[in-house]
GROMACS .gro file of C-alpha atoms in nm:
model
  192
    1ILE     CA    1 -22.229 -23.699 -14.525
    2PHE     CA    2 -21.912 -23.853 -14.670
    3VAL     CA    3 -21.988 -23.711 -15.018
    4ALA     CA    4 -22.056 -23.366 -14.869
    5ALA     CA    5 -21.728 -23.377 -14.673
    6VAL     CA    6 -21.533 -23.472 -14.988
    7ALA     CA    7 -21.700 -23.185 -15.179
    8VAL     CA    8 -21.607 -22.934 -14.905
    9ILE     CA    9 -21.244 -23.054 -14.898
   10ALA     CA   10 -21.220 -23.038 -15.278
   11GLY     CA   11 -21.362 -22.684 -15.271
   12LEU     CA   12 -21.106 -22.576 -15.011
   13VAL     CA   13 -20.823 -22.720 -15.220
   14LEU     CA   14 -20.948 -22.529 -15.527
   15VAL     CA   15 -20.974 -22.203 -15.331
   16SER     CA   16 -20.626 -22.255 -15.185
   17THR     CA   17 -20.482 -22.329 -15.529
   18ALA     CA   18 -20.650 -22.021 -15.677
   19ARG     CA   19 -20.500 -21.802 -15.406
   20ASP     CA   20 -20.153 -21.945 -15.463
   21ALA     CA   21 -20.183 -21.897 -15.838
   22SER     CA   22 -20.283 -21.531 -15.794
   23ALA     CA   23 -19.981 -21.443 -15.580
   24ALA     CA   24 -19.761 -21.189 -15.754
   25ALA     CA   25 -19.396 -21.253 -15.830
   26ASN     CA   26 -19.141 -21.063 -15.623
   27LEU     CA   27 -18.923 -20.856 -15.858
   28VAL     CA   28 -18.656 -20.835 -15.586
   29THR     CA   29 -18.410 -21.123 -15.570
   30ASN     CA   30 -18.269 -21.224 -15.232
   31GLY     CA   31 -18.495 -20.986 -15.042
   32ASP     CA   32 -18.501 -21.229 -14.749
   33PHE     CA   33 -18.119 -21.232 -14.710
   34LYS     CA   34 -18.124 -21.597 -14.603
   35THR     CA   35 -17.749 -21.656 -14.627
   36ALA     CA   36 -17.587 -21.349 -14.782
   37THR     CA   37 -17.639 -21.012 -14.950
   38THR     CA   38 -17.599 -21.164 -15.297
   39ASP     CA   39 -17.747 -20.939 -15.572
   40TRP     CA   40 -17.712 -20.627 -15.349
   41THR     CA   41 -17.429 -20.371 -15.338
   42ALA     CA   42 -17.340 -20.066 -15.132
   43PHE     CA   43 -17.402 -19.741 -15.320
   44GLY     CA   44 -17.158 -19.454 -15.278
   45ALA     CA   45 -16.833 -19.408 -15.091
   46ASP     CA   46 -17.006 -19.349 -14.755
   47SER     CA   47 -17.211 -19.671 -14.754
   48ALA     CA   48 -17.122 -20.022 -14.643
   49LEU     CA   49 -17.324 -20.341 -14.680
   50ALA     CA   50 -17.279 -20.664 -14.483
   51TRP     CA   51 -17.478 -20.974 -14.403
   52ALA     CA   52 -17.594 -20.997 -14.039
   53ALA     CA   53 -17.672 -21.347 -13.910
   54GLY     CA   54 -17.991 -21.426 -13.716
   55PRO     CA   55 -18.176 -21.488 -13.498
   56THR     CA   56 -18.184 -21.131 -13.360
   57ASN     CA   57 -18.075 -20.995 -13.698
   58ASP     CA   58 -18.345 -21.186 -13.887
   59ALA     CA   59 -18.692 -21.027 -13.891
   60ASP     CA   60 -18.852 -21.370 -13.843
   61GLY     CA   61 -18.613 -21.468 -13.563
   62SER     CA   62 -18.455 -21.753 -13.760
   63ALA     CA   63 -18.108 -21.865 -13.653
   64ALA     CA   64 -18.056 -22.002 -14.005
   65SER     CA   65 -18.122 -21.670 -14.179
   66GLY     CA   66 -18.021 -21.306 -14.150
   67SER     CA   67 -18.060 -20.954 -14.287
   68ALA     CA   68 -17.880 -20.681 -14.478
   69GLN     CA   69 -17.679 -20.452 -14.250
   70VAL     CA   70 -17.638 -20.102 -14.397
   71ASP     CA   71 -17.389 -19.861 -14.240
   72GLN     CA   72 -17.295 -19.498 -14.303
   73THR     CA   73 -16.915 -19.515 -14.282
   74ASN     CA   74 -16.789 -19.156 -14.306
   75PRO     CA   75 -16.853 -18.909 -14.019
   76SER     CA   76 -16.788 -18.615 -14.254
   77GLY     CA   77 -16.966 -18.766 -14.556
   78ALA     CA   78 -17.316 -18.783 -14.697
   79PRO     CA   79 -17.605 -18.795 -14.446
   80TRP     CA   80 -17.725 -19.127 -14.587
   81ALA     CA   81 -17.624 -19.485 -14.660
   82ILE     CA   82 -17.772 -19.692 -14.941
   83ALA     CA   83 -17.762 -20.054 -15.053
   84GLU     CA   84 -17.924 -20.135 -15.384
   85GLN     CA   85 -18.024 -20.416 -15.609
   86GLY     CA   86 -17.930 -20.416 -15.974
   87CYS     CA   87 -18.167 -20.315 -16.251
   88VAL     CA   88 -18.479 -20.531 -16.293
   89SER     CA   89 -18.712 -20.532 -16.592
   90LEU     CA   90 -19.074 -20.430 -16.552
   91PRO     CA   91 -19.347 -20.586 -16.767
   92GLY     CA   92 -19.447 -20.250 -16.919
   93VAL     CA   93 -19.799 -20.282 -16.780
   94ALA     CA   94 -19.947 -19.998 -16.578
   95GLY     CA   95 -20.073 -20.086 -16.234
   96THR     CA   96 -20.048 -20.047 -15.862
   97TYR     CA   97 -19.744 -20.221 -15.720
   98GLU     CA   98 -19.640 -20.292 -15.360
   99LEU     CA   99 -19.302 -20.201 -15.210
  100MET     CA  100 -19.253 -20.366 -14.872
  101GLY     CA  101 -18.995 -20.466 -14.617
  102VAL     CA  102 -18.901 -20.452 -14.252
  103SER     CA  103 -18.623 -20.249 -14.095
  104LYS     CA  104 -18.446 -20.227 -13.763
  105LEU     CA  105 -18.242 -19.926 -13.651
  106ALA     CA  106 -17.960 -19.968 -13.400
  107SER     CA  107 -18.038 -19.823 -13.059
  108SER     CA  108 -17.696 -19.652 -13.065
  109ASN     CA  109 -17.807 -19.431 -13.357
  110ASP     CA  110 -17.892 -19.065 -13.317
  111VAL     CA  111 -18.267 -19.033 -13.248
  112ASN     CA  112 -18.325 -18.862 -13.584
  113THR     CA  113 -18.194 -19.157 -13.790
  114MET     CA  114 -18.455 -19.304 -14.028
  115ALA     CA  115 -18.485 -19.613 -14.246
  116ARG     CA  116 -18.700 -19.679 -14.551
  117VAL     CA  117 -18.703 -19.863 -14.880
  118ARG     CA  118 -18.734 -19.683 -15.210
  119VAL     CA  119 -18.779 -19.780 -15.572
  120GLU     CA  120 -18.651 -19.583 -15.867
  121LEU     CA  121 -18.864 -19.629 -16.179
  122PHE     CA  122 -18.699 -19.580 -16.519
  123THR     CA  123 -18.844 -19.516 -16.865
  124ASP     CA  124 -18.585 -19.733 -17.038
  125GLY     CA  125 -18.489 -20.095 -16.989
  126ALA     CA  126 -18.139 -20.023 -16.854
  127CYS     CA  127 -18.217 -19.813 -16.543
  128SER     CA  128 -18.060 -19.499 -16.690
  129VAL     CA  129 -18.353 -19.261 -16.763
  130LEU     CA  130 -18.520 -19.185 -16.430
  131GLY     CA  131 -18.899 -19.151 -16.440
  132ALA     CA  132 -19.000 -19.150 -16.071
  133ILE     CA  133 -18.881 -19.224 -15.717
  134VAL     CA  134 -19.120 -19.375 -15.465
  135TYR     CA  135 -19.059 -19.438 -15.091
  136THR     CA  136 -19.212 -19.663 -14.829
  137THR     CA  137 -19.327 -19.536 -14.494
  138THR     CA  138 -19.043 -19.434 -14.262
  139ASN     CA  139 -18.912 -19.624 -13.962
  140SER     CA  140 -18.774 -19.363 -13.722
  141LEU     CA  141 -18.771 -19.582 -13.412
  142ASN     CA  142 -18.407 -19.632 -13.311
  143ASP     CA  143 -18.501 -19.902 -13.063
  144GLY     CA  144 -18.328 -20.213 -13.200
  145ALA     CA  145 -18.664 -20.372 -13.292
  146TRP     CA  146 -18.810 -20.469 -13.630
  147HIS     CA  147 -19.074 -20.240 -13.786
  148ALA     CA  148 -19.261 -20.270 -14.116
  149VAL     CA  149 -19.203 -20.018 -14.393
  150ALA     CA  150 -19.447 -20.032 -14.682
  151ASN     CA  151 -19.609 -19.855 -14.973
  152THR     CA  152 -19.895 -20.055 -15.121
  153ALA     CA  153 -19.984 -19.791 -15.380
  154VAL     CA  154 -19.679 -19.752 -15.605
  155GLY     CA  155 -19.814 -19.620 -15.935
  156VAL     CA  156 -19.624 -19.787 -16.218
  157LEU     CA  157 -19.694 -19.650 -16.567
  158ASN     CA  158 -19.675 -19.826 -16.904
  159SER     CA  159 -19.366 -19.613 -16.971
  160HIS     CA  160 -19.179 -19.753 -16.667
  161LEU     CA  161 -18.969 -20.032 -16.814
  162SER     CA  162 -18.715 -20.100 -16.538
  163ALA     CA  163 -18.663 -20.041 -16.167
  164ARG     CA  164 -18.400 -20.040 -15.895
  165VAL     CA  165 -18.486 -20.109 -15.528
  166GLN     CA  166 -18.277 -19.941 -15.258
  167LEU     CA  167 -18.239 -19.976 -14.881
  168LEU     CA  168 -18.190 -19.631 -14.733
  169ILE     CA  169 -18.066 -19.495 -14.399
  170ASN     CA  170 -18.092 -19.116 -14.342
  171ALA     CA  171 -17.920 -18.943 -14.051
  172SER     CA  172 -17.855 -18.586 -13.948
  173VAL     CA  173 -17.586 -18.685 -13.694
  174LEU     CA  174 -17.317 -18.922 -13.823
  175THR     CA  175 -17.146 -19.011 -13.495
  176PRO     CA  176 -17.190 -19.274 -13.379
  177ALA     CA  177 -17.204 -19.424 -13.728
  178PRO     CA  178 -17.569 -19.486 -13.826
  179ARG     CA  179 -17.660 -19.852 -13.874
  180GLY     CA  180 -17.975 -20.020 -13.996
  181TYR     CA  181 -18.093 -20.366 -14.095
  182PHE     CA  182 -18.339 -20.470 -14.365
  183ASP     CA  183 -18.523 -20.795 -14.430
  184ASN     CA  184 -18.817 -20.940 -14.627
  185VAL     CA  185 -18.794 -20.679 -14.902
  186SER     CA  186 -19.035 -20.714 -15.195
  187PHE     CA  187 -19.153 -20.516 -15.496
  188SER     CA  188 -19.444 -20.669 -15.686
  189ASN     CA  189 -19.764 -20.597 -15.874
  190GLY     CA  190 -19.966 -20.744 -15.587
  191PRO     CA  191 -19.924 -20.946 -15.268
  192VAL     CA  192 -19.627 -21.183 -15.289
   0.00000   0.00000   0.00000
């Protein structure tokens, strides 16, 4: 019985190790926004980016962590606000990637405000020749609660050599100023 128990435990350790080894690397840096919005910037004159401390502003409810707060700052400006990560290299291998995150829309937003994550895929290594844009599902629930946004079927071609991940708020009414939060953002060639 002892030998059988040891064999079962050893088998479980091997299976666990194999699962860990097969986990894909997240191409997004600081997608969990633990202490800041480092590696992310606001895009455009009508967008603002700030770090929002937990626990209510952390998707996992952690008081020691937080999220990215994205605001549209101009009531007569663009109907969107974007925060983005800098250019990341892709391995140049075709496959199905996953783009995932969670978002929370402020309950003070207009009911038509939406949040989603998108990835721009480029055919050069410097994020300057756009090849495709892919979005996650849309969170349109302006209820102050966290909701998953995901696309588990992002088709990346051999010709896609770099990418840029963006956090996006869309609104048709800009007063009050639309606000959204993002956390646990990942872009990978499989489950992270």
